[in-house]
Amino acid sequence: MTSTPAGRLSTGVPGLDGMMGGGLLPGDSTLVAGSPGTGKTTLGLHYLAAGVQAGQPGVFVTFEYLPQQIYRDAEKKGWDLKQWEAEDKARLVCTTPKILLADSAKKGTVLDQVVGDIGAQRLFIDSMSHFEFTGMPSGDLRERISGLMNHLRLLKVTTVMTHEIAQIVGPAVTISNYGIEFLVDNIVVLRYVELEGELRKALNVLKFRGGGHDKKYRVLELTDEGMVVKSDFAGVENISLGSARRTVKERAQRLV
Ligand SMILES: Nc1ncnc2c1ncn2[C@@H]1O[C@H](COP(=O)(O)OP(=O)(O)OP(=O)(O)O)[C@@H](O)[C@H]1O
Ligand SMILES: [Mg+2]
């Protein structure tokens, strides 16, 4: 296992840490935006597992799953979330976006309590897309989410949050309708790319306020052990369009 540089928090996925200068900066917020089934929740579990290993307790906030589903999915990858909870290394909170938003305006919230309870340094929210279902106008929602971000900064937690990208493939990628992209420090995009008739997964660090970062699309794989970020798509172009193709040079080289 690679070691995390001082002053950085590992995401639990070495290939991703490497793309971000060794890991996340303490207190930062990171949006993991991805198409369905690209590994958003898996990445959050890696993030909490890395925290358990580093002695940094974490809180998992979900709006969409029942606890049993999360325990089961974590267990499949070898993470005993129930045991972490028993040892005060993690907490699982199943709540609603409305409760979290209403809470963020005041002190002594559910989040304050659970973070204080275990001295959490890491927070994972799955997923921010659910805020769009509250029916709030996008301007109001942006203001409320901005308030929530400030609240998280005061709590001194480092947050990873997911957001759904509805598009499976294609050039147009919309993350949110209320501009969360501008409120977070970092954005990691997980998406599908069609290459020679095969749907592949790709990861890109779109924005990273912590400094220089790897701007390449990298091959993303989900395995029994979880998420693996591999090499770049060498000799392939148009990945952002969703339908990638080998470069002219690469095609010529393949002919000889
Ligand atoms: N052992 C495995 N080998 C290959 N793929 C796997 C394996 N385990 C899980 N997957 C894939 O991981 C994906 C589910 O991961 P995860 O739940 O983290 O994705 P997600 O982006 O959170 O999904 P959703 O959009 O439903 O929230 C599925 O596409 C599944 O096929
Ligand atoms: Mg998920």
mmCIF file of C-alpha atoms and ligand atoms in Angstrom:
data_model
loop_
_atom_site.group_PDB
_atom_site.id
_atom_site.type_symbol
_atom_site.label_atom_id
_atom_site.label_comp_id
_atom_site.label_asym_id
_atom_site.label_seq_id
_atom_site.Cartn_x
_atom_site.Cartn_y
_atom_site.Cartn_z
ATOM 1 C CA MET A 1 0.000 0.000 0.000
ATOM 2 C CA THR A 2 1.313 3.467 -0.934
ATOM 3 C CA SER A 3 1.710 6.011 1.876
ATOM 4 C CA THR A 4 -0.247 9.259 1.892
ATOM 5 C CA PRO A 5 1.813 12.482 1.956
ATOM 6 C CA ALA A 6 1.564 14.632 5.106
ATOM 7 C CA GLY A 7 -1.382 17.021 5.012
ATOM 8 C CA ARG A 8 -3.395 14.890 2.575
ATOM 9 C CA LEU A 9 -6.234 12.410 3.045
ATOM 10 C CA SER A 10 -6.253 9.261 0.968
ATOM 11 C CA THR A 11 -9.420 8.539 -0.999
ATOM 12 C CA GLY A 12 -8.654 4.855 -0.533
ATOM 13 C CA VAL A 13 -8.043 4.490 -4.285
ATOM 14 C CA PRO A 14 -4.281 4.818 -4.881
ATOM 15 C CA GLY A 15 -4.653 5.632 -8.600
ATOM 16 C CA LEU A 16 -6.992 8.525 -7.782
ATOM 17 C CA ASP A 17 -4.777 9.849 -4.967
ATOM 18 C CA GLY A 18 -1.914 9.904 -7.455
ATOM 19 C CA MET A 19 -3.963 12.092 -9.808
ATOM 20 C CA MET A 20 -4.528 14.630 -7.008
ATOM 21 C CA GLY A 21 -0.993 15.146 -5.740
ATOM 22 C CA GLY A 22 -1.289 12.386 -3.135
ATOM 23 C CA GLY A 23 -4.820 12.919 -1.834
ATOM 24 C CA LEU A 24 -7.474 15.369 -0.685
ATOM 25 C CA LEU A 25 -6.728 18.488 1.337
ATOM 26 C CA PRO A 26 -8.262 18.510 4.839
ATOM 27 C CA GLY A 27 -11.578 20.369 4.980
ATOM 28 C CA ASP A 28 -12.140 20.280 1.227
ATOM 29 C CA SER A 29 -15.317 19.123 -0.457
ATOM 30 C CA THR A 30 -15.156 16.733 -3.400
ATOM 31 C CA LEU A 31 -18.004 15.992 -5.774
ATOM 32 C CA VAL A 32 -17.941 12.564 -7.395
ATOM 33 C CA ALA A 33 -20.265 12.967 -10.376
ATOM 34 C CA GLY A 34 -21.039 9.876 -12.364
ATOM 35 C CA SER A 35 -23.388 8.006 -14.654
ATOM 36 C CA PRO A 36 -25.414 5.122 -13.185
ATOM 37 C CA GLY A 37 -23.343 2.207 -11.926
ATOM 38 C CA THR A 38 -19.939 3.826 -12.446
ATOM 39 C CA GLY A 39 -18.815 3.236 -8.841
ATOM 40 C CA LYS A 40 -19.805 6.402 -6.944
ATOM 41 C CA THR A 41 -20.935 4.583 -3.782
ATOM 42 C CA THR A 42 -17.968 2.218 -3.994
ATOM 43 C CA LEU A 43 -15.604 5.201 -4.020
ATOM 44 C CA GLY A 44 -17.326 6.556 -0.896
ATOM 45 C CA LEU A 45 -16.818 3.236 0.878
ATOM 46 C CA HIS A 46 -13.138 3.253 -0.110
ATOM 47 C CA TYR A 47 -12.894 6.765 1.333
ATOM 48 C CA LEU A 48 -14.388 5.690 4.683
ATOM 49 C CA ALA A 49 -12.267 2.514 4.770
ATOM 50 C CA ALA A 50 -9.113 4.602 4.232
ATOM 51 C CA GLY A 51 -10.230 6.790 7.140
ATOM 52 C CA VAL A 52 -10.673 3.773 9.410
ATOM 53 C CA GLN A 53 -7.150 2.691 8.510
ATOM 54 C CA ALA A 54 -5.722 6.170 9.130
ATOM 55 C CA GLY A 55 -7.528 6.629 12.469
ATOM 56 C CA GLN A 56 -9.916 9.209 10.957
ATOM 57 C CA PRO A 57 -13.517 8.248 11.780
ATOM 58 C CA GLY A 58 -16.129 8.856 9.098
ATOM 59 C CA VAL A 59 -19.871 9.354 8.645
ATOM 60 C CA PHE A 60 -21.851 7.896 5.733
ATOM 61 C CA VAL A 61 -25.028 9.890 5.007
ATOM 62 C CA THR A 62 -27.446 8.204 2.613
ATOM 63 C CA PHE A 63 -30.756 9.360 1.185
ATOM 64 C CA GLU A 64 -31.378 6.378 -1.007
ATOM 65 C CA TYR A 65 -30.495 3.110 0.607
ATOM 66 C CA LEU A 66 -31.649 1.095 3.551
ATOM 67 C CA PRO A 67 -28.865 0.351 6.048
ATOM 68 C CA GLN A 68 -28.953 -3.380 5.241
ATOM 69 C CA GLN A 69 -28.176 -2.683 1.566
ATOM 70 C CA ILE A 70 -25.128 -0.635 2.491
ATOM 71 C CA TYR A 71 -23.843 -3.166 5.033
ATOM 72 C CA ARG A 72 -24.241 -5.875 2.394
ATOM 73 C CA ASP A 73 -22.529 -3.917 -0.423
ATOM 74 C CA ALA A 74 -19.633 -2.974 1.892
ATOM 75 C CA GLU A 75 -19.275 -6.567 3.088
ATOM 76 C CA LYS A 76 -18.992 -7.803 -0.503
ATOM 77 C CA LYS A 77 -15.820 -5.719 -0.810
ATOM 78 C CA GLY A 78 -14.477 -6.883 2.545
ATOM 79 C CA TRP A 79 -15.468 -3.863 4.667
ATOM 80 C CA ASP A 80 -17.271 -4.557 7.939
ATOM 81 C CA LEU A 81 -19.229 -1.332 8.381
ATOM 82 C CA LYS A 82 -21.157 -2.741 11.363
ATOM 83 C CA GLN A 83 -17.877 -3.498 13.116
ATOM 84 C CA TRP A 84 -16.606 0.037 12.367
ATOM 85 C CA GLU A 85 -19.773 1.399 13.966
ATOM 86 C CA ALA A 86 -19.336 -0.837 17.013
ATOM 87 C CA GLU A 87 -15.771 0.516 17.381
ATOM 88 C CA ASP A 88 -16.873 4.165 16.866
ATOM 89 C CA LYS A 89 -14.841 4.395 13.664
ATOM 90 C CA ALA A 90 -17.887 5.108 11.504
ATOM 91 C CA ARG A 91 -21.570 5.942 11.584
ATOM 92 C CA LEU A 92 -24.275 5.333 9.004
ATOM 93 C CA VAL A 93 -27.026 7.966 8.849
ATOM 94 C CA CYS A 94 -30.145 7.363 6.757
ATOM 95 C CA THR A 95 -32.011 10.655 6.444
ATOM 96 C CA THR A 96 -33.743 12.955 3.955
ATOM 97 C CA PRO A 97 -32.405 15.967 2.049
ATOM 98 C CA LYS A 98 -35.034 18.193 3.695
ATOM 99 C CA ILE A 99 -33.855 17.265 7.195
ATOM 100 C CA LEU A 100 -30.216 17.868 6.276
ATOM 101 C CA LEU A 101 -30.977 21.246 4.673
ATOM 102 C CA ALA A 102 -33.234 22.400 7.495
ATOM 103 C CA ASP A 103 -30.603 21.295 9.998
ATOM 104 C CA SER A 104 -27.700 23.058 8.350
ATOM 105 C CA ALA A 105 -29.126 26.433 9.352
ATOM 106 C CA LYS A 106 -28.750 25.833 13.074
ATOM 107 C CA LYS A 107 -26.430 24.367 15.672
ATOM 108 C CA GLY A 108 -26.796 20.984 17.357
ATOM 109 C CA THR A 109 -28.004 19.325 14.171
ATOM 110 C CA VAL A 110 -28.164 15.587 13.481
ATOM 111 C CA LEU A 111 -24.888 15.995 11.619
ATOM 112 C CA ASP A 112 -23.255 17.935 14.480
ATOM 113 C CA GLN A 113 -24.278 15.227 16.913
ATOM 114 C CA VAL A 114 -23.086 12.274 14.888
ATOM 115 C CA VAL A 115 -19.821 13.977 13.878
ATOM 116 C CA GLY A 116 -19.189 14.989 17.498
ATOM 117 C CA ASP A 117 -20.128 11.545 18.768
ATOM 118 C CA ILE A 118 -17.206 9.773 17.074
ATOM 119 C CA GLY A 119 -14.949 12.764 16.336
ATOM 120 C CA ALA A 120 -15.546 12.263 12.614
ATOM 121 C CA GLN A 121 -13.018 13.785 10.242
ATOM 122 C CA ARG A 122 -14.525 12.345 7.082
ATOM 123 C CA LEU A 123 -18.020 12.648 5.660
ATOM 124 C CA PHE A 124 -19.557 10.872 2.680
ATOM 125 C CA ILE A 125 -22.953 12.015 1.318
ATOM 126 C CA ASP A 126 -24.759 9.747 -1.192
ATOM 127 C CA SER A 127 -26.164 11.520 -3.149
ATOM 128 C CA MET A 128 -26.561 15.266 -3.639
ATOM 129 C CA SER A 129 -28.883 14.619 -6.612
ATOM 130 C CA HIS A 130 -31.658 14.041 -4.107
ATOM 131 C CA PHE A 131 -31.661 17.745 -3.225
ATOM 132 C CA GLU A 132 -33.053 18.394 -6.705
ATOM 133 C CA PHE A 133 -36.096 16.302 -5.803
ATOM 134 C CA THR A 134 -37.052 18.628 -2.939
ATOM 135 C CA GLY A 135 -38.907 20.813 -5.454
ATOM 136 C CA MET A 136 -37.035 23.953 -4.346
ATOM 137 C CA PRO A 137 -36.286 26.577 -7.029
ATOM 138 C CA SER A 138 -32.675 26.205 -8.185
ATOM 139 C CA GLY A 139 -31.635 29.644 -6.827
ATOM 140 C CA ASP A 140 -32.918 28.808 -3.332
ATOM 141 C CA LEU A 141 -31.347 25.381 -3.475
ATOM 142 C CA ARG A 142 -27.973 26.797 -4.418
ATOM 143 C CA GLU A 143 -28.132 29.166 -1.459
ATOM 144 C CA ARG A 144 -29.103 26.360 0.932
ATOM 145 C CA ILE A 145 -26.386 24.030 -0.364
ATOM 146 C CA SER A 146 -23.884 26.858 -0.022
ATOM 147 C CA GLY A 147 -25.026 27.164 3.627
ATOM 148 C CA LEU A 148 -24.573 23.405 4.075
ATOM 149 C CA MET A 149 -21.010 23.634 2.671
ATOM 150 C CA ASN A 150 -20.163 26.397 5.131
ATOM 151 C CA HIS A 151 -21.610 24.302 7.930
ATOM 152 C CA LEU A 152 -19.371 21.380 6.896
ATOM 153 C CA ARG A 153 -16.330 23.683 6.904
ATOM 154 C CA LEU A 154 -17.150 24.736 10.476
ATOM 155 C CA LEU A 155 -17.450 21.066 11.415
ATOM 156 C CA LYS A 156 -13.911 20.638 9.994
ATOM 157 C CA VAL A 157 -14.827 17.492 8.117
ATOM 158 C CA THR A 158 -13.440 16.571 4.714
ATOM 159 C CA THR A 159 -16.408 15.727 2.539
ATOM 160 C CA VAL A 160 -16.865 13.465 -0.451
ATOM 161 C CA MET A 161 -20.329 13.660 -2.018
ATOM 162 C CA THR A 162 -21.829 11.980 -5.039
ATOM 163 C CA HIS A 163 -24.008 13.366 -7.801
ATOM 164 C CA GLU A 164 -25.720 11.493 -10.573
ATOM 165 C CA ILE A 165 -25.056 12.210 -14.229
ATOM 166 C CA ALA A 166 -28.168 11.091 -16.084
ATOM 167 C CA GLN A 167 -26.457 10.686 -19.461
ATOM 168 C CA ILE A 168 -24.992 7.263 -20.168
ATOM 169 C CA VAL A 169 -22.900 8.342 -23.183
ATOM 170 C CA GLY A 170 -22.799 11.378 -25.445
ATOM 171 C CA PRO A 171 -21.155 14.771 -25.531
ATOM 172 C CA ALA A 172 -23.511 16.696 -23.243
ATOM 173 C CA VAL A 173 -22.805 16.129 -19.562
ATOM 174 C CA THR A 174 -24.921 18.037 -17.085
ATOM 175 C CA ILE A 175 -24.157 17.590 -13.419
ATOM 176 C CA SER A 176 -26.722 19.681 -11.543
ATOM 177 C CA ASN A 177 -29.343 22.335 -12.229
ATOM 178 C CA TYR A 178 -28.336 24.439 -9.220
ATOM 179 C CA GLY A 179 -24.617 24.894 -9.796
ATOM 180 C CA ILE A 180 -23.136 22.596 -7.138
ATOM 181 C CA GLU A 181 -20.158 22.318 -9.509
ATOM 182 C CA PHE A 182 -19.173 25.849 -8.464
ATOM 183 C CA LEU A 183 -19.628 25.325 -4.729
ATOM 184 C CA VAL A 184 -17.262 22.376 -4.269
ATOM 185 C CA ASP A 185 -13.469 22.409 -4.187
ATOM 186 C CA ASN A 186 -12.889 19.346 -6.335
ATOM 187 C CA ILE A 187 -14.790 17.394 -8.979
ATOM 188 C CA VAL A 188 -14.156 13.816 -10.077
ATOM 189 C CA VAL A 189 -16.147 12.615 -13.094
ATOM 190 C CA LEU A 190 -16.961 8.938 -13.697
ATOM 191 C CA ARG A 191 -18.478 8.165 -17.065
ATOM 192 C CA TYR A 192 -18.996 5.646 -19.821
ATOM 193 C CA VAL A 193 -17.083 5.828 -23.060
ATOM 194 C CA GLU A 194 -17.805 3.782 -26.142
ATOM 195 C CA LEU A 195 -14.642 2.521 -27.795
ATOM 196 C CA GLU A 196 -14.815 0.118 -30.738
ATOM 197 C CA GLY A 197 -18.280 -1.075 -29.791
ATOM 198 C CA GLU A 198 -17.436 -1.656 -26.123
ATOM 199 C CA LEU A 199 -18.677 0.453 -23.223
ATOM 200 C CA ARG A 200 -15.730 1.280 -20.963
ATOM 201 C CA LYS A 201 -15.591 3.295 -17.742
ATOM 202 C CA ALA A 202 -13.411 6.403 -17.491
ATOM 203 C CA LEU A 203 -12.380 8.687 -14.613
ATOM 204 C CA ASN A 204 -11.267 12.291 -14.860
ATOM 205 C CA VAL A 205 -10.321 14.894 -12.223
ATOM 206 C CA LEU A 206 -12.187 17.895 -13.641
ATOM 207 C CA LYS A 207 -11.308 20.402 -10.949
ATOM 208 C CA PHE A 208 -8.898 20.344 -8.009
ATOM 209 C CA ARG A 209 -8.367 23.468 -5.943
ATOM 210 C CA GLY A 210 -5.489 21.852 -4.034
ATOM 211 C CA GLY A 211 -3.066 22.541 -6.888
ATOM 212 C CA GLY A 212 -1.827 20.741 -9.969
ATOM 213 C CA HIS A 213 -3.592 17.561 -10.922
ATOM 214 C CA ASP A 214 -3.632 14.881 -13.584
ATOM 215 C CA LYS A 215 -5.993 16.042 -16.335
ATOM 216 C CA LYS A 216 -6.120 12.798 -18.273
ATOM 217 C CA TYR A 217 -9.043 10.433 -18.574
ATOM 218 C CA ARG A 218 -8.001 7.188 -16.961
ATOM 219 C CA VAL A 219 -9.363 3.689 -17.329
ATOM 220 C CA LEU A 220 -11.672 2.863 -14.429
ATOM 221 C CA GLU A 221 -12.450 -0.684 -13.356
ATOM 222 C CA LEU A 222 -14.727 -2.122 -10.686
ATOM 223 C CA THR A 223 -13.612 -5.459 -9.273
ATOM 224 C CA ASP A 224 -14.360 -7.732 -6.307
ATOM 225 C CA GLU A 225 -11.963 -5.535 -4.314
ATOM 226 C CA GLY A 226 -13.619 -2.281 -5.404
ATOM 227 C CA MET A 227 -12.410 0.569 -7.606
ATOM 228 C CA VAL A 228 -9.153 0.527 -9.540
ATOM 229 C CA VAL A 229 -7.883 3.528 -11.529
ATOM 230 C CA LYS A 230 -5.516 2.405 -14.239
ATOM 231 C CA SER A 231 -3.481 3.916 -17.077
ATOM 232 C CA ASP A 232 -4.663 6.650 -19.413
ATOM 233 C CA PHE A 233 -6.443 5.894 -22.691
ATOM 234 C CA ALA A 234 -3.217 6.052 -24.711
ATOM 235 C CA GLY A 235 -3.748 6.599 -28.422
ATOM 236 C CA VAL A 236 -7.457 7.366 -27.946
ATOM 237 C CA GLU A 237 -9.189 10.703 -28.491
ATOM 238 C CA ASN A 238 -12.705 12.206 -28.169
ATOM 239 C CA ILE A 239 -13.330 10.619 -24.780
ATOM 240 C CA SER A 240 -15.302 13.679 -23.646
ATOM 241 C CA LEU A 241 -17.702 13.115 -26.535
ATOM 242 C CA GLY A 242 -18.583 9.722 -25.077
ATOM 243 C CA SER A 243 -17.720 7.975 -28.356
ATOM 244 C CA ALA A 244 -13.953 7.711 -28.364
ATOM 245 C CA ARG A 245 -11.795 6.583 -31.257
ATOM 246 C CA ARG A 246 -8.177 5.666 -31.746
ATOM 247 C CA THR A 247 -6.038 8.530 -33.032
ATOM 248 C CA VAL A 248 -4.928 8.515 -36.685
ATOM 249 C CA LYS A 249 -1.357 7.791 -35.498
ATOM 250 C CA GLU A 250 -2.510 4.882 -33.367
ATOM 251 C CA ARG A 251 -4.623 3.445 -36.202
ATOM 252 C CA ALA A 252 -1.674 3.727 -38.611
ATOM 253 C CA GLN A 253 0.649 2.025 -36.134
ATOM 254 C CA ARG A 254 -1.847 -0.815 -35.700
ATOM 255 C CA LEU A 255 -1.760 -1.414 -39.471
ATOM 256 C CA VAL A 256 2.010 -2.012 -39.603
HETATM 257 N N1 LIG B 1 -16.818 -7.622 -8.799
HETATM 258 C C1 LIG B 1 -17.215 -6.772 -9.699
HETATM 259 N N2 LIG B 1 -16.749 -6.808 -10.954
HETATM 260 C C2 LIG B 1 -17.161 -5.925 -11.898
HETATM 261 N N3 LIG B 1 -18.038 -4.930 -11.661
HETATM 262 C C3 LIG B 1 -18.524 -4.843 -10.426
HETATM 263 C C4 LIG B 1 -18.131 -5.723 -9.377
HETATM 264 N N4 LIG B 1 -18.782 -5.349 -8.270
HETATM 265 C C5 LIG B 1 -19.552 -4.287 -8.618
HETATM 266 N N5 LIG B 1 -19.392 -4.003 -9.908
HETATM 267 C C6 LIG B 1 -20.055 -2.918 -10.649
HETATM 268 O O1 LIG B 1 -20.115 -1.779 -9.797
HETATM 269 C C7 LIG B 1 -21.249 -1.005 -10.128
HETATM 270 C C8 LIG B 1 -21.980 -0.617 -8.882
HETATM 271 O O2 LIG B 1 -21.127 0.152 -8.101
HETATM 272 P P1 LIG B 1 -21.721 1.354 -7.265
HETATM 273 O O3 LIG B 1 -22.957 0.938 -6.573
HETATM 274 O O4 LIG B 1 -20.593 1.874 -6.460
HETATM 275 O O5 LIG B 1 -22.058 2.363 -8.446
HETATM 276 P P2 LIG B 1 -22.896 3.701 -8.319
HETATM 277 O O6 LIG B 1 -22.297 4.640 -9.316
HETATM 278 O O7 LIG B 1 -22.968 4.123 -6.923
HETATM 279 O O8 LIG B 1 -24.327 3.190 -8.827
HETATM 280 P P3 LIG B 1 -25.725 3.996 -8.750
HETATM 281 O O9 LIG B 1 -25.708 4.912 -9.930
HETATM 282 O O10 LIG B 1 -26.724 2.909 -8.876
HETATM 283 O O11 LIG B 1 -25.764 4.702 -7.437
HETATM 284 C C9 LIG B 1 -22.125 -1.838 -11.027
HETATM 285 O O12 LIG B 1 -22.064 -1.308 -12.331
HETATM 286 C C10 LIG B 1 -21.491 -3.211 -10.991
HETATM 287 O O13 LIG B 1 -21.599 -3.840 -12.225
HETATM 288 MG MG MG B 2 -24.642 4.603 -5.699
#
